[in-house]
Amino acid sequence: MNSHAIQSIVEKVLRKLQQEMETPSIPIGVSARHIHLSKEHLEMLFGKNYQLTKKANLSQPGQFAATETVTVVSSKGSLERVRILGPIRGATQIEISKTDSVKLGLNPPLRESGDIKGSAAATIVGPKGSVFLSEGLIIAQNHIHMTPKDAEQFNVENGQYVKVKIQGQRPVLFDRVLIRVSPRYQLEMHIDTDEANASLSMTGDNAILLNPSVPV
């Protein structure tokens, strides 16, 4: 390889590194398996007029991890101590990883949170009763929460899919990361435990949103 070719490659690499340095980073939040409950199902599992007990606030404003946990059961396996996240929602939804689904012997679809129509079925067991969900079990699509100001800064729109590079010991490129924009959000990329393990990343690490025109 001649000196001109080497110089060209070096300049290309330096330009790419410079672009990444100038791009604001996005903090990562790793989501372990969890469940969102409706009021009806909360009461079926824990008793009439039951209120969740806050264990810790989550990064997204108004969201919290509850002290309470449940067991998710299928005909082939179970997942114990699945954390409930509050506040209560209009519909019950269980979010697990692909590894979790193998333990259950199920094949839930990859979905955006809230899109549960036609998703997998499972039974939820609590201290006061159980609930059979005919749908509601999903593997959550990785996504980035943004405020409208963040979206303007990154030049993206709600519902758009983008490429994101997770930095760290084992850099990984995610090709279809969903942008979710709301004034209620705080900037953060959510990945599940399988994705975190693959990239050797943890909550608090950073990711970079790649400009589609920039070669990977």
PDB file of N, CA and C in Angstrom, residues 2-38:
ATOM      1  N   ASN A   2       0.613   2.181  -0.938  1.00  0.00           N
ATOM      2  CA  ASN A   2       1.468   3.356  -1.028  1.00  0.00           C
ATOM      3  C   ASN A   2       1.100   4.382   0.032  1.00  0.00           C
ATOM      4  N   SER A   3       1.965   5.382   0.157  1.00  0.00           N
ATOM      5  CA  SER A   3       1.805   6.395   1.210  1.00  0.00           C
ATOM      6  C   SER A   3       0.532   7.220   1.037  1.00  0.00           C
ATOM      7  N   HIS A   4       0.119   7.458  -0.204  1.00  0.00           N
ATOM      8  CA  HIS A   4      -1.103   8.247  -0.439  1.00  0.00           C
ATOM      9  C   HIS A   4      -2.337   7.486   0.050  1.00  0.00           C
ATOM     10  N   ALA A   5      -2.372   6.171  -0.184  1.00  0.00           N
ATOM     11  CA  ALA A   5      -3.502   5.358   0.263  1.00  0.00           C
ATOM     12  C   ALA A   5      -3.561   5.313   1.789  1.00  0.00           C
ATOM     13  N   ILE A   6      -2.395   5.149   2.412  1.00  0.00           N
ATOM     14  CA  ILE A   6      -2.338   5.123   3.880  1.00  0.00           C
ATOM     15  C   ILE A   6      -2.810   6.448   4.457  1.00  0.00           C
ATOM     16  N   GLN A   7      -2.351   7.557   3.874  1.00  0.00           N
ATOM     17  CA  GLN A   7      -2.739   8.884   4.342  1.00  0.00           C
ATOM     18  C   GLN A   7      -4.250   9.087   4.220  1.00  0.00           C
ATOM     19  N   SER A   8      -4.820   8.583   3.125  1.00  0.00           N
ATOM     20  CA  SER A   8      -6.263   8.714   2.904  1.00  0.00           C
ATOM     21  C   SER A   8      -7.050   7.960   3.973  1.00  0.00           C
ATOM     22  N   ILE A   9      -6.587   6.752   4.318  1.00  0.00           N
ATOM     23  CA  ILE A   9      -7.263   5.957   5.347  1.00  0.00           C
ATOM     24  C   ILE A   9      -7.156   6.635   6.705  1.00  0.00           C
ATOM     25  N   VAL A  10      -5.966   7.148   7.024  1.00  0.00           N
ATOM     26  CA  VAL A  10      -5.757   7.838   8.296  1.00  0.00           C
ATOM     27  C   VAL A  10      -6.682   9.051   8.405  1.00  0.00           C
ATOM     28  N   GLU A  11      -6.785   9.823   7.349  1.00  0.00           N
ATOM     29  CA  GLU A  11      -7.645  11.008   7.367  1.00  0.00           C
ATOM     30  C   GLU A  11      -9.112  10.627   7.534  1.00  0.00           C
ATOM     31  N   LYS A  12      -9.523   9.531   6.894  1.00  0.00           N
ATOM     32  CA  LYS A  12     -10.903   9.066   7.014  1.00  0.00           C
ATOM     33  C   LYS A  12     -11.214   8.661   8.448  1.00  0.00           C
ATOM     34  N   VAL A  13     -10.291   7.934   9.067  1.00  0.00           N
ATOM     35  CA  VAL A  13     -10.480   7.508  10.460  1.00  0.00           C
ATOM     36  C   VAL A  13     -10.526   8.708  11.391  1.00  0.00           C
ATOM     37  N   LEU A  14      -9.645   9.668  11.173  1.00  0.00           N
ATOM     38  CA  LEU A  14      -9.613  10.857  12.021  1.00  0.00           C
ATOM     39  C   LEU A  14     -10.892  11.677  11.880  1.00  0.00           C
ATOM     40  N   ARG A  15     -11.419  11.775  10.662  1.00  0.00           N
ATOM     41  CA  ARG A  15     -12.670  12.505  10.459  1.00  0.00           C
ATOM     42  C   ARG A  15     -13.812  11.832  11.206  1.00  0.00           C
ATOM     43  N   LYS A  16     -13.829  10.508  11.129  1.00  0.00           N
ATOM     44  CA  LYS A  16     -14.882   9.763  11.821  1.00  0.00           C
ATOM     45  C   LYS A  16     -14.783   9.947  13.334  1.00  0.00           C
ATOM     46  N   LEU A  17     -13.576   9.867  13.867  1.00  0.00           N
ATOM     47  CA  LEU A  17     -13.382  10.061  15.309  1.00  0.00           C
ATOM     48  C   LEU A  17     -13.769  11.463  15.738  1.00  0.00           C
ATOM     49  N   GLN A  18     -13.439  12.446  14.914  1.00  0.00           N
ATOM     50  CA  GLN A  18     -13.776  13.825  15.223  1.00  0.00           C
ATOM     51  C   GLN A  18     -15.284  14.029  15.234  1.00  0.00           C
ATOM     52  N   GLN A  19     -15.980  13.418  14.272  1.00  0.00           N
ATOM     53  CA  GLN A  19     -17.433  13.524  14.215  1.00  0.00           C
ATOM     54  C   GLN A  19     -18.072  12.901  15.443  1.00  0.00           C
ATOM     55  N   GLU A  20     -17.540  11.749  15.868  1.00  0.00           N
ATOM     56  CA  GLU A  20     -18.088  11.101  17.066  1.00  0.00           C
ATOM     57  C   GLU A  20     -17.840  11.933  18.316  1.00  0.00           C
ATOM     58  N   MET A  21     -16.667  12.573  18.394  1.00  0.00           N
ATOM     59  CA  MET A  21     -16.348  13.408  19.560  1.00  0.00           C
ATOM     60  C   MET A  21     -17.261  14.619  19.626  1.00  0.00           C
ATOM     61  N   GLU A  22     -17.671  15.127  18.475  1.00  0.00           N
ATOM     62  CA  GLU A  22     -18.509  16.321  18.438  1.00  0.00           C
ATOM     63  C   GLU A  22     -19.987  16.001  18.632  1.00  0.00           C
ATOM     64  N   THR A  23     -20.347  14.719  18.553  1.00  0.00           N
ATOM     65  CA  THR A  23     -21.738  14.316  18.715  1.00  0.00           C
ATOM     66  C   THR A  23     -22.049  14.121  20.197  1.00  0.00           C
ATOM     67  N   PRO A  24     -23.093  14.790  20.703  1.00  0.00           N
ATOM     68  CA  PRO A  24     -23.447  14.609  22.116  1.00  0.00           C
ATOM     69  C   PRO A  24     -23.759  13.148  22.411  1.00  0.00           C
ATOM     70  N   SER A  25     -23.290  12.671  23.538  1.00  0.00           N
ATOM     71  CA  SER A  25     -23.529  11.273  23.904  1.00  0.00           C
ATOM     72  C   SER A  25     -24.900  11.113  24.544  1.00  0.00           C
ATOM     73  N   ILE A  26     -25.391   9.883  24.540  1.00  0.00           N
ATOM     74  CA  ILE A  26     -26.695   9.549  25.105  1.00  0.00           C
ATOM     75  C   ILE A  26     -26.484   8.545  26.222  1.00  0.00           C
ATOM     76  N   PRO A  27     -26.922   8.837  27.434  1.00  0.00           N
ATOM     77  CA  PRO A  27     -26.745   7.878  28.530  1.00  0.00           C
ATOM     78  C   PRO A  27     -27.581   6.621  28.305  1.00  0.00           C
ATOM     79  N   ILE A  28     -27.051   5.498  28.759  1.00  0.00           N
ATOM     80  CA  ILE A  28     -27.707   4.208  28.596  1.00  0.00           C
ATOM     81  C   ILE A  28     -28.390   3.788  29.891  1.00  0.00           C
ATOM     82  N   GLY A  29     -29.572   3.232  29.756  1.00  0.00           N
ATOM     83  CA  GLY A  29     -30.269   2.615  30.876  1.00  0.00           C
ATOM     84  C   GLY A  29     -30.575   1.175  30.530  1.00  0.00           C
ATOM     85  N   VAL A  30     -30.117   0.248  31.352  1.00  0.00           N
ATOM     86  CA  VAL A  30     -30.352  -1.180  31.100  1.00  0.00           C
ATOM     87  C   VAL A  30     -31.630  -1.611  31.824  1.00  0.00           C
ATOM     88  N   SER A  31     -32.575  -2.130  31.058  1.00  0.00           N
ATOM     89  CA  SER A  31     -33.858  -2.555  31.625  1.00  0.00           C
ATOM     90  C   SER A  31     -33.883  -4.060  31.821  1.00  0.00           C
ATOM     91  N   ALA A  32     -33.901  -4.484  33.070  1.00  0.00           N
ATOM     92  CA  ALA A  32     -34.098  -5.905  33.363  1.00  0.00           C
ATOM     93  C   ALA A  32     -35.575  -6.244  33.165  1.00  0.00           C
ATOM     94  N   ARG A  33     -35.897  -7.526  33.169  1.00  0.00           N
ATOM     95  CA  ARG A  33     -37.294  -7.935  33.030  1.00  0.00           C
ATOM     96  C   ARG A  33     -38.176  -7.201  34.042  1.00  0.00           C
ATOM     97  N   HIS A  34     -39.338  -6.779  33.603  1.00  0.00           N
ATOM     98  CA  HIS A  34     -40.239  -6.060  34.504  1.00  0.00           C
ATOM     99  C   HIS A  34     -41.667  -6.133  33.983  1.00  0.00           C
ATOM    100  N   ILE A  35     -42.588  -5.616  34.784  1.00  0.00           N
ATOM    101  CA  ILE A  35     -43.995  -5.661  34.419  1.00  0.00           C
ATOM    102  C   ILE A  35     -44.683  -4.353  34.782  1.00  0.00           C
ATOM    103  N   HIS A  36     -45.592  -3.932  33.923  1.00  0.00           N
ATOM    104  CA  HIS A  36     -46.474  -2.793  34.189  1.00  0.00           C
ATOM    105  C   HIS A  36     -47.879  -3.371  34.395  1.00  0.00           C
ATOM    106  N   LEU A  37     -48.546  -2.965  35.450  1.00  0.00           N
ATOM    107  CA  LEU A  37     -49.855  -3.518  35.776  1.00  0.00           C
ATOM    108  C   LEU A  37     -50.972  -2.496  35.641  1.00  0.00           C
ATOM    109  N   SER A  38     -52.133  -2.975  35.217  1.00  0.00           N
ATOM    110  CA  SER A  38     -53.342  -2.160  35.272  1.00  0.00           C
ATOM    111  C   SER A  38     -53.873  -2.190  36.703  1.00  0.00           C
TER     112      SER A  38
END
